[in-house]
CSV table of C-alpha atoms in Angstrom, one decimal:
chain,number,residue,atom,x,y,z
A,5,MET,CA,4.7,9.0,135.3
A,6,SER,CA,3.7,6.4,132.8
A,7,GLU,CA,0.1,7.2,132.3
A,8,ILE,CA,-0.8,10.0,130.0
A,9,LYS,CA,-3.4,12.4,131.6
A,10,LYS,CA,-5.9,14.6,129.8
A,11,PHE,CA,-5.2,18.3,130.8
A,12,MET,CA,-7.4,21.1,130.0
A,13,TYR,CA,-6.4,24.7,130.5
A,14,LEU,CA,-9.6,26.6,131.1
A,15,ASN,CA,-9.2,30.3,129.9
A,16,ARG,CA,-12.0,32.5,131.1
A,17,ARG,CA,-10.2,35.9,131.4
A,18,ALA,CA,-9.4,38.7,129.0
A,19,PRO,CA,-5.7,39.6,128.4
A,20,TYR,CA,-3.8,42.7,129.7
A,21,GLY,CA,-6.4,43.9,132.4
A,22,THR,CA,-4.9,41.1,134.5
A,23,ILE,CA,-1.9,38.9,134.1
A,24,TYR,CA,-3.8,35.6,134.3
A,25,ALA,CA,-4.0,35.0,130.6
A,26,TRP,CA,-0.2,35.5,130.1
A,27,GLU,CA,0.9,33.5,133.1
A,28,SER,CA,-1.4,30.7,132.3
A,29,LEU,CA,0.0,30.5,128.8
A,30,GLU,CA,3.5,30.1,130.5
A,31,VAL,CA,2.2,27.0,132.2
A,32,VAL,CA,0.9,25.6,128.9
A,33,LEU,CA,4.3,26.1,127.3
A,34,ILE,CA,6.2,24.5,130.2
A,35,GLY,CA,3.5,21.8,130.6
A,36,ALA,CA,4.1,20.8,126.9
A,37,ALA,CA,7.4,19.2,127.8
A,38,PHE,CA,5.5,16.7,130.0
A,39,GLU,CA,3.8,15.2,126.9
A,40,GLN,CA,0.3,15.0,128.3
A,41,ASP,CA,-2.9,15.1,126.2
A,42,VAL,CA,-3.4,18.8,126.3
A,43,SER,CA,-6.2,21.1,125.3
A,44,LEU,CA,-7.0,24.7,125.9
A,45,ALA,CA,-10.6,26.0,126.3
A,46,PHE,CA,-11.6,29.6,125.6
A,47,VAL,CA,-14.8,30.4,127.4
A,48,ASP,CA,-16.4,33.7,128.4
A,49,ASP,CA,-14.0,36.6,128.3
A,50,GLY,CA,-11.3,33.9,127.5
A,51,VAL,CA,-12.1,34.3,123.8
A,52,TYR,CA,-10.8,37.8,123.8
A,53,GLN,CA,-7.2,36.3,124.4
A,54,ILE,CA,-7.1,35.2,120.8
A,55,MET,CA,-8.5,38.1,119.0
A,56,LYS,CA,-6.6,39.1,116.0
A,57,GLY,CA,-4.8,42.6,115.6
A,58,GLN,CA,-3.7,43.0,119.2
A,59,ASP,CA,-1.5,46.1,119.5
A,60,THR,CA,-0.1,46.9,122.9
A,61,ALA,CA,2.4,49.5,121.8
A,62,GLU,CA,0.6,52.4,123.7
A,63,VAL,CA,-0.1,50.4,127.0
A,64,GLY,CA,3.6,49.5,127.5
A,65,MET,CA,3.0,45.8,127.9
A,66,LYS,CA,4.3,42.9,125.9
A,67,ASN,CA,1.9,41.7,123.2
A,68,PHE,CA,1.9,38.0,123.9
A,69,SER,CA,-0.7,37.1,121.3
A,70,PRO,CA,1.9,35.7,118.9
A,71,THR,CA,2.7,33.0,121.4
A,72,TYR,CA,-0.7,31.4,120.7
A,73,SER,CA,0.5,30.9,117.1
A,74,ALA,CA,3.6,29.0,118.3
A,75,LEU,CA,1.5,26.5,120.4
A,76,GLY,CA,1.4,24.1,117.4
A,77,ASP,CA,5.2,23.8,117.6
A,78,TYR,CA,4.8,22.6,121.2
A,79,GLU,CA,2.4,20.0,120.0
A,80,VAL,CA,-0.6,21.9,121.6
A,81,THR,CA,-3.1,21.6,118.8
A,82,LYS,CA,-6.5,21.5,120.5
A,83,LEU,CA,-7.9,25.0,121.1
A,84,TYR,CA,-11.5,24.7,121.9
A,85,VAL,CA,-13.5,28.0,121.4
A,86,GLU,CA,-17.0,28.2,122.7
A,87,LYS,CA,-19.5,29.4,120.1
A,88,GLU,CA,-21.9,31.0,122.6
A,89,SER,CA,-19.1,33.0,124.3
A,90,LEU,CA,-18.2,34.5,120.9
A,91,GLU,CA,-21.9,35.3,120.0
A,92,GLU,CA,-22.6,36.8,123.4
A,93,ARG,CA,-19.7,39.3,122.7
A,94,GLY,CA,-20.7,40.0,119.1
A,95,LEU,CA,-17.7,38.1,117.7
A,96,THR,CA,-17.3,35.4,115.1
A,97,ILE,CA,-14.4,33.2,114.4
A,98,ASP,CA,-13.2,35.6,111.8
A,99,ASP,CA,-12.3,38.0,114.6
A,100,LEU,CA,-9.9,35.4,116.1
A,101,MET,CA,-6.3,34.6,115.0
A,102,ASP,CA,-5.8,32.0,112.3
A,103,LEU,CA,-4.0,29.4,114.5
A,104,LYS,CA,-2.6,26.4,112.7
A,105,TRP,CA,-0.5,23.4,113.4
A,106,GLU,CA,1.5,21.1,111.1
A,107,ASP,CA,0.6,17.4,111.2
A,108,GLU,CA,3.9,15.4,111.0
A,109,ASP,CA,1.8,12.3,110.1
A,110,GLU,CA,0.4,13.9,107.0
A,111,ASP,CA,3.4,15.4,105.4
A,112,TRP,CA,3.3,18.5,107.6
A,113,ALA,CA,-0.2,19.4,106.4
A,114,GLU,CA,-1.4,22.7,108.0
A,115,LYS,CA,-4.5,22.2,110.1
A,116,ASP,CA,-6.6,24.4,112.2
A,117,SER,CA,-5.9,24.5,115.9
A,118,ILE,CA,-9.2,26.1,116.7
A,119,ILE,CA,-12.1,23.8,117.2
A,120,LEU,CA,-15.3,25.8,117.4
A,121,VAL,CA,-17.7,24.0,119.8
A,122,SER,CA,-21.0,24.6,121.3
A,123,ARG,CA,-21.4,25.0,125.1
A,124,GLU,CA,-22.7,21.5,125.3
A,125,GLU,CA,-19.8,20.1,123.4
A,126,LEU,CA,-17.3,22.0,125.5
A,127,SER,CA,-19.0,20.7,128.6
A,128,GLN,CA,-18.7,17.2,127.3
A,129,ALA,CA,-15.0,17.7,126.5
A,130,MET,CA,-14.4,19.1,130.0
A,131,SER,CA,-16.0,16.2,131.5
A,132,GLU,CA,-13.6,13.9,129.8
A,133,GLN,CA,-10.6,15.5,131.3
A,134,ASP,CA,-8.5,14.2,134.2
A,135,VAL,CA,-7.3,17.6,135.2
A,136,VAL,CA,-8.7,21.2,134.6
A,137,PHE,CA,-6.3,24.1,135.3
A,138,SER,CA,-7.9,27.5,136.1
A,139,PHE,CA,-6.0,30.7,136.4
C,29,MET,CA,-6.1,10.3,148.3
C,30,LYS,CA,-3.3,12.5,147.0
C,31,PHE,CA,-4.1,16.1,146.4
C,32,ALA,CA,-2.3,19.0,144.7
C,33,ILE,CA,-3.1,22.6,145.7
C,34,GLN,CA,-2.6,25.6,143.5
C,35,ILE,CA,-3.0,29.2,145.0
C,36,ASN,CA,-3.3,32.1,142.6
C,37,GLU,CA,-3.8,35.0,145.0
C,38,GLY,CA,-1.7,36.8,147.6
C,39,PRO,CA,-2.5,36.9,151.2
C,40,TYR,CA,-5.0,39.4,152.8
C,41,GLN,CA,-6.2,40.9,149.6
C,42,HIS,CA,-8.2,37.8,148.7
C,43,GLN,CA,-9.7,34.9,150.6
C,44,ALA,CA,-8.1,32.3,148.3
C,45,SER,CA,-5.0,31.6,150.5
C,46,ASP,CA,-7.3,31.2,153.6
C,47,THR,CA,-9.6,28.8,151.9
C,48,ALA,CA,-6.7,26.8,150.5
C,49,TYR,CA,-5.2,26.6,153.9
C,50,PHE,CA,-8.4,25.3,155.7
C,51,PHE,CA,-8.9,22.8,152.8
C,52,THR,CA,-5.3,21.6,153.0
C,53,LYS,CA,-5.4,21.3,156.8
C,54,ALA,CA,-8.8,19.4,156.7
C,55,ALA,CA,-7.4,17.1,154.1
C,56,LEU,CA,-4.3,16.3,156.1
C,57,GLU,CA,-6.3,15.8,159.3
C,58,LYS,CA,-8.4,13.3,157.5
C,59,GLY,CA,-5.3,11.4,156.6
C,60,HIS,CA,-5.1,12.3,152.9
C,61,GLU,CA,-1.8,13.2,151.4
C,62,VAL,CA,-1.1,16.7,150.0
C,63,PHE,CA,1.6,16.1,147.3
C,64,ARG,CA,2.5,19.8,146.9
C,65,VAL,CA,1.1,23.3,147.4
C,66,PHE,CA,2.1,25.5,144.5
C,67,PHE,CA,2.0,29.3,144.7
C,68,TYR,CA,1.5,31.0,141.4
C,69,HIS,CA,0.5,34.6,140.1
C,70,ASP,CA,0.3,36.9,143.1
C,71,GLY,CA,0.1,33.7,145.3
C,72,VAL,CA,3.9,34.0,145.5
C,73,GLY,CA,3.2,36.8,148.1
C,74,ASN,CA,2.2,34.2,150.7
C,75,SER,CA,5.9,33.2,151.0
C,76,THR,CA,7.6,36.4,152.3
C,77,ARG,CA,8.8,36.1,155.8
C,78,LEU,CA,8.6,40.0,156.1
C,79,THR,CA,4.9,39.9,156.4
C,80,THR,CA,3.8,41.7,159.5
C,81,PRO,CA,0.1,41.7,160.1
C,82,PRO,CA,-1.5,43.5,163.1
C,83,GLN,CA,-1.4,41.4,166.2
C,84,ASP,CA,-5.2,40.6,166.2
C,85,ASP,CA,-5.1,39.3,162.7
C,86,ARG,CA,-4.0,35.9,161.4
C,87,ASN,CA,-0.4,35.5,160.2
C,88,ILE,CA,-1.0,33.7,156.9
C,89,VAL,CA,2.6,33.1,156.1
C,90,ASN,CA,3.4,31.7,159.5
C,91,ARG,CA,0.2,29.6,159.5
C,92,TRP,CA,1.3,27.9,156.2
C,93,ALA,CA,4.8,27.4,157.5
C,94,GLU,CA,3.5,25.7,160.6
C,95,LEU,CA,1.3,23.4,158.7
C,96,ALA,CA,4.2,22.6,156.5
C,97,GLU,CA,6.4,21.9,159.5
C,98,GLN,CA,3.8,19.6,161.0
C,99,TYR,CA,3.0,17.6,158.0
C,100,LYS,CA,6.3,17.9,156.0
C,101,LEU,CA,4.4,19.8,153.2
C,102,ASP,CA,6.2,20.6,150.0
C,103,MET,CA,5.5,24.3,149.4
C,104,VAL,CA,6.7,25.6,146.1
C,105,VAL,CA,6.7,29.2,144.8
C,106,CYS,CA,6.9,29.7,141.0
C,107,VAL,CA,10.2,31.3,140.0
C,108,ALA,CA,9.0,33.3,137.1
C,109,ALA,CA,6.1,34.7,139.1
C,110,ALA,CA,8.3,35.3,142.1
C,111,GLN,CA,10.9,37.1,140.1
C,112,ARG,CA,8.3,39.5,138.7
C,113,ARG,CA,7.0,40.3,142.2
C,114,GLY,CA,10.2,40.5,144.1
C,115,ILE,CA,10.1,37.2,146.1
C,116,VAL,CA,13.8,36.3,146.5
C,117,ASP,CA,15.8,33.5,148.0
C,118,ASN,CA,19.6,33.1,148.2
C,119,GLY,CA,19.9,31.5,144.8
C,120,GLU,CA,17.8,34.1,143.1
C,121,ALA,CA,19.5,37.0,144.9
C,122,GLY,CA,22.9,35.7,143.6
C,123,ARG,CA,21.7,35.1,140.0
C,124,ASN,CA,20.0,38.4,139.7
C,125,GLY,CA,22.3,40.7,141.7
C,126,LYS,CA,19.8,41.5,144.5
C,127,ASP,CA,21.0,42.7,147.9
C,128,ALA,CA,18.3,41.1,149.9
C,129,THR,CA,16.2,37.9,150.3
C,130,ASN,CA,12.7,37.8,151.7
C,131,ILE,CA,11.5,34.2,151.3
C,132,HIS,CA,10.3,32.3,154.4
C,133,PRO,CA,12.4,29.1,154.9
C,134,ALA,CA,9.3,26.9,154.8
C,135,PHE,CA,8.9,27.7,151.1
C,136,ARG,CA,11.2,26.9,148.1
C,137,ILE,CA,11.4,28.6,144.7
C,138,SER,CA,11.2,26.3,141.7
C,139,GLY,CA,9.9,26.1,138.1
C,140,LEU,CA,6.4,25.9,136.7
C,141,GLY,CA,7.2,22.3,135.9
C,142,GLN,CA,6.6,21.6,139.6
C,143,LEU,CA,2.9,22.6,139.1
C,144,VAL,CA,2.5,20.4,136.1
C,145,GLU,CA,4.3,17.4,137.8
C,146,ALA,CA,2.1,17.8,140.9
C,147,ALA,CA,-1.0,17.6,138.7
C,148,ILE,CA,0.3,14.5,137.1
C,149,GLN,CA,1.3,12.8,140.3
C,150,SER,CA,-1.8,13.7,142.3
C,151,GLU,CA,-5.3,12.4,142.0
C,152,ARG,CA,-7.0,15.7,142.3
C,153,LEU,CA,-5.9,19.3,141.7
C,154,LEU,CA,-7.6,22.0,143.6
C,155,VAL,CA,-7.3,25.6,142.3
C,156,PHE,CA,-7.9,28.6,144.7
C,157,GLY,CA,-7.9,32.0,143.1
C,158,ASP,CA,-9.7,35.3,142.4
B,27,MET,CA,-16.8,11.2,135.0
B,28,SER,CA,-18.3,13.4,137.6
B,29,GLU,CA,-17.0,16.8,138.6
B,30,LEU,CA,-17.1,19.0,141.6
B,31,HIS,CA,-17.3,22.7,140.4
B,32,THR,CA,-16.4,25.5,142.6
B,33,VAL,CA,-17.7,29.0,142.4
B,34,ASN,CA,-16.3,31.8,144.5
B,35,LYS,CA,-17.8,34.9,143.0
B,36,SER,CA,-21.0,36.8,144.0
B,37,PRO,CA,-23.6,36.1,141.2
B,38,PHE,CA,-24.4,39.8,141.4
B,39,GLU,CA,-20.9,40.9,140.4
B,40,LYS,CA,-19.6,38.2,138.1
B,41,SER,CA,-21.1,35.6,135.7
B,42,SER,CA,-19.1,32.7,137.1
B,43,LEU,CA,-22.1,31.0,138.7
B,44,GLU,CA,-24.2,31.3,135.5
B,45,SER,CA,-21.3,30.0,133.4
B,46,CYS,CA,-20.6,27.2,135.8
B,47,LEU,CA,-24.2,26.1,135.9
B,48,GLY,CA,-24.3,26.4,132.1
B,49,HIS,CA,-21.4,23.9,131.8
B,50,ALA,CA,-22.1,21.5,134.7
B,51,GLN,CA,-23.2,18.1,133.5
B,52,GLU,CA,-25.9,16.1,135.1
B,53,GLY,CA,-24.5,14.1,138.0
B,54,SER,CA,-22.0,16.7,138.9
B,55,ALA,CA,-21.8,19.0,142.0
B,56,VAL,CA,-21.4,22.7,142.5
B,57,LEU,CA,-19.9,24.0,145.6
B,58,LEU,CA,-20.4,27.8,146.4
B,59,LEU,CA,-17.6,29.3,148.5
B,60,GLU,CA,-16.1,32.7,149.5
B,61,ASP,CA,-18.4,35.4,147.9
B,62,GLY,CA,-19.9,32.7,145.8
B,63,VAL,CA,-22.1,31.8,148.9
B,64,TYR,CA,-24.5,34.8,148.1
B,65,GLY,CA,-25.7,32.6,145.3
B,66,ALA,CA,-27.2,30.1,147.9
B,67,ALA,CA,-29.2,32.7,149.9
B,68,LYS,CA,-32.9,32.9,149.5
B,69,GLY,CA,-34.7,36.1,148.4
B,70,ALA,CA,-33.0,37.1,145.2
B,71,ALA,CA,-35.5,35.8,142.6
B,72,ALA,CA,-33.3,35.8,139.6
B,73,VAL,CA,-30.4,33.9,141.2
B,74,GLU,CA,-32.7,31.5,143.0
B,75,ALA,CA,-34.4,30.6,139.7
B,76,LYS,CA,-31.0,29.9,138.2
B,77,MET,CA,-30.1,27.6,141.1
B,78,LYS,CA,-33.5,25.8,141.0
B,79,ALA,CA,-33.2,25.3,137.2
B,80,ALA,CA,-30.0,23.3,137.8
B,81,THR,CA,-31.7,19.9,137.7
B,82,GLY,CA,-29.6,16.8,138.2
B,83,ILE,CA,-26.8,18.8,139.8
B,84,LYS,CA,-26.1,18.6,143.5
B,85,LEU,CA,-25.7,22.1,145.1
B,86,TYR,CA,-23.5,22.7,148.2
B,87,VAL,CA,-22.5,25.8,150.1
B,88,LEU,CA,-19.4,26.2,152.4
B,89,GLY,CA,-20.9,26.8,155.7
B,90,PRO,CA,-18.0,28.8,157.3
B,91,ASP,CA,-18.2,31.3,154.4
B,92,PHE,CA,-22.1,31.5,154.6
B,93,LYS,CA,-21.9,32.2,158.4
B,94,ALA,CA,-19.1,34.7,158.0
B,95,ARG,CA,-21.3,36.8,155.8
B,96,GLY,CA,-24.2,37.1,158.2
B,97,LEU,CA,-26.2,34.4,156.6
B,98,SER,CA,-27.8,31.7,158.7
B,99,ALA,CA,-29.0,28.2,157.8
B,100,ASP,CA,-32.6,29.3,157.4
B,101,ARG,CA,-31.6,31.7,154.6
B,102,LEU,CA,-30.4,28.8,152.5
B,103,ILE,CA,-32.2,28.0,149.3
B,104,ASP,CA,-34.1,24.7,149.5
B,105,GLY,CA,-32.1,21.8,148.2
B,106,VAL,CA,-28.7,23.4,148.9
B,107,GLU,CA,-26.6,21.4,151.4
B,108,MET,CA,-24.2,23.0,153.8
B,109,VAL,CA,-20.7,21.5,154.3
B,110,ASP,CA,-17.6,22.5,156.3
B,111,TYR,CA,-14.0,22.3,155.1
B,112,ALA,CA,-13.9,18.5,156.0
B,113,GLY,CA,-17.0,18.1,153.8
B,114,PHE,CA,-15.3,20.1,151.0
B,115,VAL,CA,-12.4,17.6,151.1
B,116,ASP,CA,-15.0,14.7,151.0
B,117,LEU,CA,-16.6,16.2,147.9
B,118,ALA,CA,-13.3,16.7,146.2
B,119,ALA,CA,-12.4,13.1,146.9
B,120,GLU,CA,-15.8,11.7,145.8
B,121,HIS,CA,-15.7,13.4,142.4
B,122,ASP,CA,-13.3,12.5,139.7
B,123,LYS,CA,-12.0,16.0,139.4
B,124,VAL,CA,-12.5,19.6,140.6
B,125,VAL,CA,-13.0,22.5,138.3
B,126,ALA,CA,-12.6,26.1,139.8
B,127,TRP,CA,-14.7,28.8,138.0
B,128,VAL,CA,-12.4,31.4,139.3
């Protein structure tokens, strides 16, 4: 296990209606311990996973959206969000959670985890991966 | 070539497990190696030995078990997904105070790390889902 | 790197095919399987146009799934190649990785 692989988790599903988003996040958390070069991609309905203001009190399910804020602590700091997917849904980046990570090499400076990319840029990033996980 | 297989759906409801089976079988018959078959989400339902399909239908669980027997396949069921969905082996029954087990002996329950490890160790990851 | 993309949803029900074709890079391949095979059947103008617009991308359909759904080879959109499970394995091995648009 010497070589570091580039892993992308491709998220194309909305949360709560199905369990895919939550259980795929569990893979990301466990996978972080393997110290690979990890990124997440939020495409299509996947952008709904990181909407701010999620309140699940009345549907009786756990609100797992705070977990995305913890990803930085797991050194998962590259969250690609596709611009076209947001636009198609009438959303902007301001509708998403403000996800940050702290850069140890720059005196723990807070940096944005979300990287807003075009479809073309996302496709390019995807093509550079060794492994793409889909859930 | 070394393949890893991930199955996200249960048997019968969705074709994913069937497609994964035929892919895995074809890969093995071609002389490729299948490092691991990992069952996640509702895919854990492929591992219960209590499955009883009608006689004129395929037995998806036994079919996996037979392929595993023939090729010494490592078939792993995700523990967290299995606990949620009531797939139980002896260890889990003991830990969680359950009075029964239902896992087929061809499968083993283990952690999600087994999926990540499979993706690292294999040259290709194939995902079969809904 | 070149990818093999797999699509298993009917293009009439889900946007997986459209999303996949929108992200597939030139030199990659797309394999339609399960309910995805309806995307490879002639006659549906809008879907056929999307498939034909995918220039520089090699298109495949999983034959067993096509046949299971009452579709015969003469219904296949021109330029789409039919493979069996062994052919699927070959495609997965020939490309650097496989991306599932589940």
